[in-house]
């Protein structure tokens, strides 16, 4: 037969194979060996059975141990899954319930209990047997309780926050509203009632009565302060004082002194404005006269100095305002002159109307007058800055033929000749000479200088240079220069003056190269800070004459 492990066990065959016969010398005995009757075989079979029983126990133990390990791993995996789901539900930065604030936390505890039961059910369904489910439930029992407690605390905290925010928002709205409408007592009462209701609804049952009362007193104090400051903002110290005196007992003692000080400050400012108006009507810009007036009013020293200082500020303000008005009048008058010149209507009559209507006095009037004369081609005496060729030739011919005397020169041509030309012909008549041929020194120099772009204020420098060059030429050559030599002298000096001008006009320290010309400006326009009485303006170089001109938008 086959035994344990496949080993063969041979059982002896005890069949009778011979006929029985008496054995010689053998005596039967009852004390026979049990093995003679198969006892050894029985023992062998018993040992085998015990051995098989032992093996079965080992297999059972191993199977139980293996199942327990499987259960443990399954429960651990389920616990990890449960924990991950719970953490995500609680602490996900985007949707976790522990990140909900204020009113968004309302009802969180109930929601969390439902969600925790849902997560527990989902994980339980993934387990294979009761043993696993039993072990898992033991794990989550404490965890679910801890989560519920944490969520409950968070909800209470955030609901308190929501109540505080609601209360503070209601108080702020009330304080802001009375500040926008400080003169309506009914409106004040309505806003006070709204704020007090907000305090009650968010604090009663949660805070001590003393804390609630303190909150209400602070709120009412804030309403009064907002009302008073709104009145002061309208420079109404009188109304602010009346309100303060009527309600100061409802204003916080910690704020009362500061509010009263601000009212007193505005009261003094209001009084100074009344005084300034009175003093200005009497003394205008004469601050010393105003000071003497104030000194005679028996004011305390600090008050006296304060009101004197306030009047000085008033005078400075009025002067500054007057200066701004004069500057605007000056600029407007210049604009009118420019427009008249562009239209060819810059006549003495029109200019006089602009000067008279400008309202300017003193230096500003003289500056405007000088500018107008310059635009008309006249100097400060009313004479032209340049003599026309036609006039010059008429006078020159009269001088050459002896048909004009000094009186006639002054009466008939004094207003038509430039100063240098008038002096030239005056000296010629006085000395009995015939003057110069052609358009001569004055007209020729004027023509060349104008073409080269020499500024009119530099003509004196040019003439002085010409005189020095002529004297030097005569000393060197022993004769006067010819017409061509004279013109060359003029050209050389004109070039020198022009170069000096351009150095002055376009020195890097005086010129801002970064300014971009406006639309419509001539090509190559640049900003010159020296023109227009230091205000600056745009200049461009004429491509034909090479002269720098002012461009007026």
Coordinates of C-alpha atoms in Angstrom, one line a residue:
X1 CA 0.0 0.0 0.0
X2 CA 1.0 3.7 -0.4
X3 CA 1.9 5.5 2.7
X4 CA 2.8 9.1 3.7
X5 CA 5.3 10.6 1.4
X6 CA 5.0 7.8 -1.2
X7 CA 7.1 5.3 0.7
X8 CA 6.1 1.6 0.4
X9 CA 5.3 -0.2 3.6
X10 CA 5.3 -4.1 3.1
X11 CA 2.9 -6.0 5.3
X12 CA 4.0 -9.7 5.9
X13 CA 1.7 -12.4 4.5
X14 CA 0.9 -15.0 7.3
X15 CA -1.1 -17.5 5.3
X16 CA -0.6 -21.1 6.2
X17 CA 1.6 -22.8 3.6
X18 CA 2.3 -26.1 5.3
X19 CA 0.4 -28.7 7.2
X20 CA 0.5 -28.3 10.9
X21 CA 2.5 -30.8 12.8
X22 CA 3.9 -31.1 16.2
X23 CA 7.2 -29.5 16.8
X24 CA 9.7 -31.5 18.6
X25 CA 10.7 -30.2 21.8
X26 CA 8.4 -27.3 21.7
X27 CA 6.2 -26.6 24.6
X28 CA 3.2 -24.3 24.2
X29 CA 3.2 -21.2 26.5
X30 CA 0.6 -18.4 27.0
X31 CA 3.4 -15.8 27.4
X32 CA 3.8 -15.4 23.7
X33 CA 5.5 -12.3 22.1
X34 CA 2.8 -9.8 21.0
X35 CA 4.8 -9.1 17.9
X36 CA 4.0 -12.6 16.9
X37 CA 0.4 -11.5 16.6
X38 CA 1.0 -8.2 14.6
X39 CA 1.4 -5.7 17.4
X40 CA 4.3 -4.1 15.6
X41 CA 2.2 -3.5 12.6
X42 CA -0.4 -1.8 14.8
X43 CA 2.2 0.4 16.4
X44 CA 3.5 1.4 12.9
X45 CA 0.0 2.4 11.8
X46 CA -0.5 4.4 15.0
X47 CA 2.7 6.3 14.4
X48 CA 1.7 7.1 10.9
X49 CA -1.7 8.5 12.0
X50 CA 0.0 10.7 14.6
X51 CA 2.4 11.9 12.0
X52 CA -0.5 12.8 9.6
X53 CA -2.4 14.6 12.3
X54 CA 0.6 16.7 13.1
X55 CA 1.1 17.7 9.4
X56 CA -2.6 18.7 9.2
X57 CA -2.2 21.0 12.1
X58 CA 0.8 22.7 10.6
X59 CA -1.1 23.3 7.3
X60 CA -4.1 24.7 9.2
X61 CA -1.9 27.1 11.2
X62 CA -0.1 28.2 8.0
X63 CA -3.4 28.9 6.3
X64 CA -4.7 30.9 9.2
X65 CA -1.5 32.9 9.4
X66 CA -1.5 33.6 5.7
X67 CA -5.1 34.8 5.9
X68 CA -4.4 37.1 8.8
X69 CA -1.5 38.6 6.9
X70 CA -3.8 39.2 3.9
X71 CA -6.4 40.7 6.1
X72 CA -3.9 43.0 7.7
X73 CA -2.6 44.2 4.3
X74 CA -6.1 44.8 3.0
X75 CA -7.1 46.7 6.1
X76 CA -3.9 48.8 6.0
X77 CA -4.5 49.6 2.3
X78 CA -8.1 50.5 3.1
X79 CA -7.0 52.7 6.0
X80 CA -4.5 54.6 3.8
X81 CA -7.2 55.1 1.2
X82 CA -9.6 56.3 3.8
X83 CA -7.1 58.7 5.3
X84 CA -6.2 60.1 1.9
X85 CA -9.8 60.8 1.1
X86 CA -10.4 62.4 4.5
X87 CA -7.3 64.6 4.1
X88 CA -8.4 65.7 0.7
X89 CA -11.9 66.5 1.9
X90 CA -10.5 68.5 4.8
X91 CA -7.3 70.1 3.6
X92 CA -7.4 70.4 -0.2
X93 CA -6.2 74.0 -0.8
X94 CA -8.8 74.6 -3.4
X95 CA -11.9 72.8 -2.0
X96 CA -11.1 71.5 1.5
X97 CA -13.7 72.4 4.1
X98 CA -11.1 73.6 6.6
X99 CA -10.2 76.4 4.2
X100 CA -13.8 77.8 4.2
X101 CA -14.0 81.2 5.9
X102 CA -16.8 83.3 7.4
X103 CA -20.3 82.5 6.3
X104 CA -19.0 79.8 3.9
X105 CA -18.4 77.7 7.0
X106 CA -22.1 77.6 7.9
X107 CA -23.3 74.0 8.2
X108 CA -19.9 72.4 7.8
X109 CA -20.3 70.0 10.7
X110 CA -23.5 68.3 9.2
X111 CA -21.9 68.2 5.8
X112 CA -18.7 66.6 7.2
X113 CA -20.6 63.9 8.9
X114 CA -22.4 62.9 5.7
X115 CA -19.2 63.0 3.7
X116 CA -17.3 60.9 6.3
X117 CA -20.1 58.3 6.2
X118 CA -19.9 58.2 2.5
X119 CA -16.1 57.8 2.5
X120 CA -16.4 55.0 5.1
X121 CA -19.0 53.1 3.0
X122 CA -16.9 53.4 -0.2
X123 CA -13.8 51.9 1.5
X124 CA -15.8 49.2 3.3
X125 CA -17.2 47.9 0.0
X126 CA -13.6 47.4 -1.2
X127 CA -12.9 44.9 1.6
X128 CA -13.3 41.1 1.1
X129 CA -14.5 39.7 4.4
X130 CA -16.1 40.5 7.8
X131 CA -12.7 40.1 9.5
X132 CA -11.3 42.9 7.4
X133 CA -14.3 45.1 7.8
X134 CA -14.4 44.6 11.5
X135 CA -10.8 45.6 11.9
X136 CA -11.2 48.6 9.6
X137 CA -14.2 49.9 11.5
X138 CA -12.2 49.8 14.7
X139 CA -9.7 52.1 13.0
X140 CA -12.1 54.7 11.6
X141 CA -14.3 54.9 14.8
X142 CA -11.8 57.1 16.6
X143 CA -10.7 58.9 13.5
X144 CA -14.3 59.9 12.5
X145 CA -14.8 61.3 16.0
X146 CA -11.7 63.4 15.8
X147 CA -12.6 64.8 12.4
X148 CA -16.0 65.8 13.6
X149 CA -14.6 67.6 16.6
X150 CA -12.1 69.5 14.5
X151 CA -14.7 70.5 11.9
X152 CA -17.1 71.6 14.7
X153 CA -14.4 73.9 16.2
X154 CA -13.6 75.3 12.8
X155 CA -17.2 76.1 12.1
X156 CA -17.7 77.8 15.4
X157 CA -14.6 79.9 14.9
X158 CA -15.6 81.0 11.4
X159 CA -19.2 81.7 12.3
X160 CA -17.8 84.0 15.0
X161 CA -15.6 85.6 12.3
X162 CA -18.6 86.0 10.1
X163 CA -20.6 87.6 12.9
X164 CA -17.7 90.0 13.6
X165 CA -17.3 91.0 9.9
X166 CA -21.1 91.5 9.6
X167 CA -21.1 93.7 12.7
X168 CA -18.1 95.7 11.7
X169 CA -19.5 96.2 8.2
X170 CA -22.8 97.5 9.5
X171 CA -21.0 99.8 11.9
X172 CA -18.7 101.1 9.1
X173 CA -21.7 101.8 6.8
X174 CA -23.5 103.7 9.5
X175 CA -20.5 105.8 10.4
X176 CA -19.7 106.5 6.7
X177 CA -23.4 107.4 6.0
X178 CA -23.7 110.0 8.7
X179 CA -20.5 111.6 7.6
X180 CA -22.0 112.1 4.2
X181 CA -25.2 113.6 5.6
X182 CA -24.2 115.3 8.9
X183 CA -27.0 117.8 9.1
X184 CA -30.0 115.4 9.3
X185 CA -30.8 114.1 12.9
X186 CA -33.4 111.6 11.6
X187 CA -30.8 110.0 9.3
X188 CA -28.4 109.9 12.3
X189 CA -31.0 108.1 14.4
X190 CA -31.7 105.5 11.6
X191 CA -28.1 104.7 11.2
X192 CA -27.6 104.4 14.9
X193 CA -30.5 101.9 15.1
X194 CA -29.1 99.8 12.3
X195 CA -25.7 99.5 13.9
X196 CA -27.1 98.7 17.3
X197 CA -29.2 95.9 15.8
X198 CA -26.2 94.4 14.2
X199 CA -24.3 94.4 17.5
X200 CA -27.2 92.6 19.2
X201 CA -27.6 90.0 16.5
X202 CA -24.0 89.0 16.5
X203 CA -23.0 89.4 20.1
X204 CA -26.0 88.5 22.4
X205 CA -25.6 85.0 23.8
X206 CA -21.9 84.9 22.8
X207 CA -20.4 87.7 24.8
X208 CA -20.8 89.1 28.2
X209 CA -23.4 91.9 28.7
X210 CA -20.6 94.3 29.7
X211 CA -18.7 93.7 26.4
X212 CA -21.9 94.3 24.4
X213 CA -22.6 97.6 26.2
X214 CA -19.0 98.7 25.6
X215 CA -19.3 97.9 21.9
X216 CA -22.5 100.0 21.7
X217 CA -21.0 103.0 23.4
X218 CA -18.0 102.9 21.1
X219 CA -20.2 102.8 18.1
X220 CA -22.3 105.8 19.1
X221 CA -19.2 107.7 19.8
X222 CA -17.9 107.0 16.3
X223 CA -21.2 108.2 14.8
X224 CA -20.8 111.6 16.7
X225 CA -17.2 112.0 15.6
X226 CA -18.0 111.3 12.0
X227 CA -20.7 113.9 12.1
X228 CA -18.5 116.5 13.7
X229 CA -15.6 115.9 11.3
X230 CA -17.9 116.1 8.3
X231 CA -19.0 119.6 9.5
X232 CA -15.4 120.7 10.0
X233 CA -14.6 119.4 6.5
X234 CA -17.2 121.9 5.2
X235 CA -15.4 124.7 7.3
X236 CA -18.5 124.8 9.5
X237 CA -17.0 125.2 13.0
X238 CA -20.2 126.7 14.3
X239 CA -22.4 123.6 13.6
X240 CA -19.5 121.3 14.8
X241 CA -19.4 123.2 18.1
X242 CA -23.2 123.0 18.7
X243 CA -23.2 119.2 18.0
X244 CA -20.2 118.6 20.2
X245 CA -21.7 120.5 23.1
X246 CA -25.0 118.7 22.9
X247 CA -23.5 115.2 22.6
X248 CA -20.1 115.3 24.2
X249 CA -21.3 112.9 27.0
X250 CA -21.8 110.2 24.4
X251 CA -18.4 110.7 22.9
X252 CA -15.6 108.5 24.2
X253 CA -13.5 110.2 26.8
X254 CA -10.4 109.1 24.9
X255 CA -11.5 110.9 21.8
X256 CA -13.2 113.9 23.3
X257 CA -10.1 116.1 23.8
X258 CA -8.8 115.6 20.3
X259 CA -12.2 116.4 18.7
X260 CA -12.6 119.5 20.8
X261 CA -9.0 120.6 19.8
X262 CA -9.9 120.2 16.1
X263 CA -13.0 122.3 16.5
X264 CA -11.1 125.1 18.2
X265 CA -8.5 125.0 15.4
X266 CA -11.2 125.4 12.7
X267 CA -12.8 128.2 14.8
X268 CA -9.5 130.1 14.8
X269 CA -9.2 129.6 11.0
X270 CA -12.7 130.8 10.4
X271 CA -12.0 133.9 12.5
X272 CA -8.8 134.6 10.6
X273 CA -10.6 134.4 7.3
X274 CA -13.1 137.0 8.5
X275 CA -10.2 139.2 9.7
X276 CA -8.3 138.7 6.4
X277 CA -11.3 139.9 4.4
X278 CA -11.7 143.0 6.6
X279 CA -7.9 143.8 6.5
X280 CA -7.6 143.2 2.8
X281 CA -10.4 145.7 2.1
X282 CA -8.5 148.3 4.1
X283 CA -4.8 147.6 3.4
X284 CA -4.4 145.3 0.5
X285 CA -0.7 144.2 0.1
X286 CA 0.4 146.5 2.9
X287 CA 1.1 143.9 5.6
X288 CA 2.7 146.4 8.0
X289 CA -0.5 148.5 8.1
X290 CA -2.5 145.3 8.7
X291 CA -0.1 144.4 11.6
X292 CA -0.6 147.7 13.3
X293 CA -4.3 147.3 13.0
X294 CA -4.2 143.9 14.7
X295 CA -1.8 145.1 17.4
X296 CA -4.5 147.6 18.4
X297 CA -7.1 144.9 19.0
X298 CA -5.7 143.7 22.4
X299 CA -5.0 140.2 21.2
X300 CA -2.8 137.8 23.2
X301 CA 0.7 137.5 21.8
X302 CA 0.2 133.9 20.4
X303 CA -3.2 135.0 18.8
X304 CA -1.6 138.2 17.4
X305 CA 1.2 136.3 15.7
X306 CA -1.2 133.7 14.4
X307 CA -3.5 136.2 12.7
X308 CA -0.5 138.2 11.3
X309 CA 0.9 135.0 9.8
X310 CA -2.5 134.1 8.3
X311 CA -2.8 137.6 6.7
X312 CA 0.7 137.2 5.2
X313 CA -0.4 133.9 3.7
X314 CA -3.5 135.6 2.3
X315 CA -1.3 138.4 0.7
X316 CA 1.1 135.8 -0.7
X317 CA -1.8 133.8 -2.1
X318 CA -3.4 136.8 -3.7
X319 CA -0.1 138.0 -5.2
X320 CA 0.7 134.6 -6.6
X321 CA -2.8 134.4 -8.1
X322 CA -2.4 137.9 -9.5
X323 CA 0.9 136.9 -11.1
X324 CA -0.7 133.9 -12.6
X325 CA -3.5 136.0 -14.1
X326 CA -0.9 138.5 -15.4
X327 CA 1.1 135.7 -17.0
X328 CA -2.0 134.4 -18.7
X329 CA -2.9 137.9 -19.9
X330 CA 0.7 138.3 -21.2
X331 CA 0.6 135.0 -23.1
X332 CA -2.9 135.7 -24.5
X333 CA -1.7 139.1 -25.7
X334 CA 1.3 137.6 -27.4
X335 CA -0.9 135.0 -29.1
X336 CA -3.1 137.9 -30.4
X337 CA -0.1 139.7 -31.8
X338 CA 1.2 136.5 -33.5
X339 CA -2.2 136.0 -35.2
X340 CA -2.4 139.6 -36.3
X341 CA 1.1 139.4 -37.8
X342 CA 0.2 136.1 -39.6
X343 CA -2.9 137.9 -41.0
X344 CA -0.9 140.9 -42.1
X345 CA -2.9 143.2 -39.7
X346 CA -0.2 144.1 -37.2
X347 CA -0.9 147.8 -37.4
X348 CA -0.1 150.4 -34.7
X349 CA -3.8 150.8 -34.0
X350 CA -4.4 147.1 -33.5
X351 CA -1.3 146.8 -31.3
X352 CA -2.5 149.7 -29.2
X353 CA -5.8 148.0 -28.7
X354 CA -4.1 144.8 -27.5
X355 CA -1.8 146.7 -25.2
X356 CA -4.7 148.7 -23.7
X357 CA -6.9 145.6 -23.2
X358 CA -4.2 143.4 -21.6
X359 CA -4.7 144.8 -18.1
X360 CA -0.9 144.6 -17.6
X361 CA 1.1 147.2 -15.7
X362 CA 4.8 147.9 -14.9
X363 CA 7.4 145.6 -16.3
X364 CA 5.0 143.2 -17.9
X365 CA 3.4 146.0 -19.9
X366 CA 6.8 147.3 -21.0
X367 CA 7.9 143.8 -22.0
X368 CA 4.7 143.3 -24.0
X369 CA 5.1 146.7 -25.7
X370 CA 8.7 145.9 -26.6
X371 CA 7.7 142.5 -28.0
X372 CA 5.0 144.2 -30.1
X373 CA 7.4 146.8 -31.5
X374 CA 9.9 144.1 -32.3
X375 CA 7.3 142.1 -34.2
X376 CA 6.4 145.3 -36.2
X377 CA 10.1 145.9 -37.0
X378 CA 10.4 148.9 -34.7
X379 CA 12.8 149.7 -31.9
X380 CA 12.0 151.1 -28.4
X381 CA 11.8 154.6 -29.8
X382 CA 9.3 153.6 -32.5
X383 CA 11.9 153.8 -35.3
X384 CA 12.3 150.8 -37.6
X385 CA 15.2 148.5 -36.8
X386 CA 16.1 148.3 -40.5
X387 CA 15.9 151.0 -43.2
X388 CA 14.4 149.9 -46.5
X389 CA 16.5 150.2 -49.6
X390 CA 14.0 152.6 -51.1
X391 CA 14.1 155.0 -48.2
X392 CA 17.8 154.8 -47.9
X393 CA 18.4 155.7 -51.6
X394 CA 15.9 158.6 -51.3
X395 CA 17.8 160.1 -48.3
X396 CA 21.2 159.4 -49.8
X397 CA 20.3 161.1 -53.1
X398 CA 19.0 164.2 -51.1
X399 CA 22.2 164.3 -49.1
X400 CA 24.4 164.0 -52.2
X401 CA 22.6 166.8 -54.0
X402 CA 22.4 169.0 -50.9
X403 CA 18.6 169.1 -51.0
X404 CA 18.1 168.2 -47.4
X405 CA 19.0 169.7 -44.0
X406 CA 19.0 168.3 -40.5
X407 CA 15.5 169.6 -39.7
X408 CA 14.1 168.0 -42.9
X409 CA 15.9 164.8 -42.2
X410 CA 14.3 164.6 -38.7
X411 CA 10.8 165.6 -39.8
X412 CA 10.5 163.7 -43.1
X413 CA 12.7 160.6 -42.5
X414 CA 13.3 160.3 -38.8
X415 CA 10.6 157.7 -38.4
X416 CA 11.7 155.8 -41.4
X417 CA 15.4 155.5 -40.7
X418 CA 17.1 153.0 -38.4
X419 CA 19.2 154.7 -35.7
X420 CA 22.5 153.9 -37.4
X421 CA 21.3 155.2 -40.7
X422 CA 19.8 158.4 -39.2
X423 CA 23.1 159.0 -37.4
X424 CA 25.1 158.4 -40.6
X425 CA 23.1 160.9 -42.7
X426 CA 22.9 163.4 -39.8
X427 CA 26.7 163.4 -39.6
X428 CA 27.0 163.6 -43.4
X429 CA 24.8 166.7 -43.5
X430 CA 26.5 168.2 -40.5
X431 CA 30.0 167.7 -42.0
X432 CA 28.9 168.7 -45.5
X433 CA 29.9 165.3 -47.0
X434 CA 27.9 163.5 -49.7
X435 CA 27.3 160.2 -47.8
X436 CA 28.1 156.8 -49.4
X437 CA 27.3 155.5 -52.8
X438 CA 24.7 152.8 -53.2
X439 CA 22.9 151.3 -50.3
X440 CA 26.0 152.0 -48.3
X441 CA 27.2 150.7 -45.0
X442 CA 23.9 150.6 -43.1
X443 CA 21.7 149.0 -45.7
X444 CA 24.4 146.7 -47.1
X445 CA 25.4 145.5 -43.6
X446 CA 21.7 145.1 -42.7
X447 CA 21.1 143.0 -45.8
X448 CA 24.1 140.8 -45.3
X449 CA 23.5 140.4 -41.5
X450 CA 19.8 139.6 -42.0
X451 CA 20.6 137.0 -44.6
X452 CA 23.2 135.3 -42.4
X453 CA 20.9 135.2 -39.4
X454 CA 22.5 137.7 -37.1
X455 CA 20.3 138.5 -34.2
X456 CA 19.2 142.2 -34.1
X457 CA 20.5 142.7 -30.6
X458 CA 24.0 141.9 -32.0
X459 CA 24.0 144.6 -34.7
X460 CA 25.8 147.0 -32.3
X461 CA 28.6 144.4 -31.9
X462 CA 28.8 144.0 -35.6
X463 CA 29.1 147.8 -36.3
X464 CA 31.8 148.1 -33.7
X465 CA 33.7 145.3 -35.4
X466 CA 33.3 146.9 -38.8
X467 CA 34.6 150.3 -37.6
X468 CA 37.7 148.6 -36.0
X469 CA 38.4 146.6 -39.2
X470 CA 38.1 149.7 -41.4
X471 CA 40.5 151.7 -39.2
X472 CA 43.0 148.8 -39.3
X473 CA 42.7 148.5 -43.1
X474 CA 43.4 152.2 -43.5
X475 CA 46.3 152.0 -41.2
X476 CA 47.8 149.1 -43.1
X477 CA 47.0 150.0 -46.7
X478 CA 47.0 153.8 -46.4
X479 CA 43.6 154.0 -48.1
X480 CA 40.0 153.3 -47.6
X481 CA 38.7 149.8 -48.7
X482 CA 37.0 149.4 -52.0
X483 CA 33.4 148.3 -52.2
X484 CA 34.4 144.6 -52.6
X485 CA 36.9 144.8 -49.8
X486 CA 34.4 146.5 -47.6
X487 CA 31.8 143.7 -48.3
X488 CA 34.4 141.1 -47.5
X489 CA 35.1 142.7 -44.2
X490 CA 31.4 142.7 -43.5
X491 CA 31.0 139.1 -44.5
X492 CA 33.9 138.0 -42.2
X493 CA 32.4 139.8 -39.3
X494 CA 28.9 138.5 -39.9
X495 CA 30.3 135.0 -40.0
X496 CA 32.0 135.5 -36.7
X497 CA 28.9 137.0 -35.0
X498 CA 26.7 134.2 -36.4
X499 CA 29.0 131.5 -35.0
X500 CA 29.0 133.1 -31.6
X501 CA 25.2 133.3 -31.7
X502 CA 24.9 129.7 -32.5
X503 CA 27.2 128.8 -29.7
X504 CA 25.0 130.7 -27.4
X505 CA 21.7 129.4 -28.8
X506 CA 22.7 125.8 -28.9
X507 CA 25.0 125.2 -26.0
X508 CA 24.3 121.7 -24.7
X509 CA 23.8 123.2 -21.2
X510 CA 21.0 125.4 -22.5
X511 CA 19.4 123.0 -25.0
X512 CA 17.4 119.9 -24.4
X513 CA 18.2 117.6 -27.3
X514 CA 15.8 114.9 -26.0
X515 CA 12.6 116.9 -26.7
X516 CA 10.8 115.6 -29.8
X517 CA 9.3 118.4 -32.0
X518 CA 5.5 118.3 -32.1
X519 CA 3.5 117.3 -35.2
X520 CA 3.7 120.0 -37.9
X521 CA 7.0 121.5 -36.8
X522 CA 9.5 122.2 -39.7
X523 CA 12.1 119.6 -40.3
X524 CA 15.1 119.8 -37.9
X525 CA 13.2 121.9 -35.3
X526 CA 14.9 122.2 -32.0
X527 CA 13.9 123.5 -28.6
X528 CA 15.7 126.7 -27.5
X529 CA 15.5 127.6 -23.8
X530 CA 16.7 131.2 -24.2
X531 CA 13.9 132.7 -26.4
X532 CA 10.5 134.1 -25.3
X533 CA 11.9 135.7 -22.1
X534 CA 13.4 132.4 -20.9
X535 CA 10.2 130.4 -21.5
X536 CA 11.8 128.6 -24.5
X537 CA 10.4 127.9 -27.9
X538 CA 10.9 125.9 -31.2
X539 CA 13.4 127.2 -33.7
X540 CA 14.3 125.9 -37.2
X541 CA 17.0 126.8 -39.8
X542 CA 15.7 128.2 -43.1
X543 CA 17.2 125.9 -45.8
X544 CA 17.5 128.8 -48.2
X545 CA 18.9 131.6 -46.0
X546 CA 20.5 129.4 -43.3
X547 CA 18.9 131.7 -40.7
X548 CA 17.4 130.3 -37.5
X549 CA 13.8 131.3 -37.1
X550 CA 11.2 130.8 -34.4
X551 CA 8.4 128.3 -35.2
X552 CA 5.1 129.1 -33.5
X553 CA 2.6 126.3 -33.5

